Short mmCIF file of C-alpha atoms in Angstrom, two decimals:
data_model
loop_
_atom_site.label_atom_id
_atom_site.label_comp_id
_atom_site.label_asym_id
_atom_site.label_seq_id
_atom_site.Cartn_x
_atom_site.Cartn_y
_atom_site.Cartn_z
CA UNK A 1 37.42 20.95 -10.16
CA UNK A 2 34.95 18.08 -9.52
CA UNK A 3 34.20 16.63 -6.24
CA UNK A 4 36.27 13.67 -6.94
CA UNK A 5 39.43 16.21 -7.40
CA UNK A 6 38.48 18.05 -4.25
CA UNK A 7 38.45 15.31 -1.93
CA UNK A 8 42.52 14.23 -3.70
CA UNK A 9 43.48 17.58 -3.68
CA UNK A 10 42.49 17.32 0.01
CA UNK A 11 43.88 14.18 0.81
CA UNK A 12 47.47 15.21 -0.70
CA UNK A 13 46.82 12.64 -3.50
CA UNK A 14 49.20 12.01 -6.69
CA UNK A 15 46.78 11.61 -9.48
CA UNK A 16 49.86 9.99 -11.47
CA UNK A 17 49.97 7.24 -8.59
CA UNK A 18 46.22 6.54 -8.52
CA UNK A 19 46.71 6.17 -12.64
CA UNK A 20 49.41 3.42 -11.75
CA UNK A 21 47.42 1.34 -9.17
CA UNK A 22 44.05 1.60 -10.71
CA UNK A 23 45.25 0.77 -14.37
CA UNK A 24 43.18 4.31 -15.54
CA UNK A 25 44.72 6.71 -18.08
CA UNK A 26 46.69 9.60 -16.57
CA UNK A 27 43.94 11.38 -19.10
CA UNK A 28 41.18 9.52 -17.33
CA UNK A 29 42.30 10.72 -13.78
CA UNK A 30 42.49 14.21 -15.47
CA UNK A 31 39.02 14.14 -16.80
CA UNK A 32 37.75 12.95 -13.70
CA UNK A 33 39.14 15.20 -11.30
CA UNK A 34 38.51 18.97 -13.76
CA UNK A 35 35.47 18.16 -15.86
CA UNK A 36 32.42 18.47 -14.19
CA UNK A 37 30.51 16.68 -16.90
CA UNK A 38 32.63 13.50 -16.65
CA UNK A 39 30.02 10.53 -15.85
CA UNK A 40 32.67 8.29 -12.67
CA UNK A 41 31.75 4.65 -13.00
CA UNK A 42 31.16 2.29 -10.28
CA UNK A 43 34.62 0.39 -11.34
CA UNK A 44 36.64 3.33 -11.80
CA UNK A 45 34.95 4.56 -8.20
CA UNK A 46 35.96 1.50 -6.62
CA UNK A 47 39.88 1.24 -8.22
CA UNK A 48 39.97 4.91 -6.96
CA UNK A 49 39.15 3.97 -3.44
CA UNK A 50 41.03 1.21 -2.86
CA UNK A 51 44.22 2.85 -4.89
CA UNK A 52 43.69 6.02 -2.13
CA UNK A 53 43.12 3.63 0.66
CA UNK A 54 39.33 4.85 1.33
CA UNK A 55 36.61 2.25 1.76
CA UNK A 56 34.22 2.97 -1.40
CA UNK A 57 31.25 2.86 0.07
CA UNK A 58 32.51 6.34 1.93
CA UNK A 59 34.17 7.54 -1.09
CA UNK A 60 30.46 6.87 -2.80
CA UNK A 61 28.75 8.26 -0.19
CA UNK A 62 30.68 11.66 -0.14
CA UNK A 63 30.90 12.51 -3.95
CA UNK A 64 26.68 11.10 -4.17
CA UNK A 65 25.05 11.41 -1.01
CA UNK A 66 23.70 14.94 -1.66
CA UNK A 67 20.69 12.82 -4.40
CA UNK A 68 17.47 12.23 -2.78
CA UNK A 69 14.66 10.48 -4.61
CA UNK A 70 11.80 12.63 -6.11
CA UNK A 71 8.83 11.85 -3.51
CA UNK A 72 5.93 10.01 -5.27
CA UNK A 73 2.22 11.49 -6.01
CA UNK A 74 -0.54 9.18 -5.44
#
């Protein structure tokens, strides 16, 4: 399970509904919530926020706040 399928699974979400209001395969959803090496794009990040009722910016935030940037050598 990915992050992305964590935080549903923990919210109680229907992936079949977030398929409906985002417009995204019920495949897509799928991928997105088991496959680790699925790549999320910013639009499909966004529909999934807004079709969960979660402001994306948090939803963005929790699935990629763990990067840092790689500190620079002078």
């Amino acid at each position: 399970m990915t992050k992305l399928g964590g935080i549903l699974a923990k919210r109680s979400v229907n992936k079949s509904m977030v398929a409906r209001r985002t417009g995204l395969s019920k495949a897509r959803i799928n991928e997105l919530t088991l496959n680790p090496s699925t790549k999320l794009r910013a639009d499909e990040l966004y529909l999934i926020a807004k079709a969960i009722d979660m402001d994306p910016c948090e939803l963005l935030t929790l699935l990629y706040g763990h990067l840092t940037l790689v500190p620079q050598v002078d």
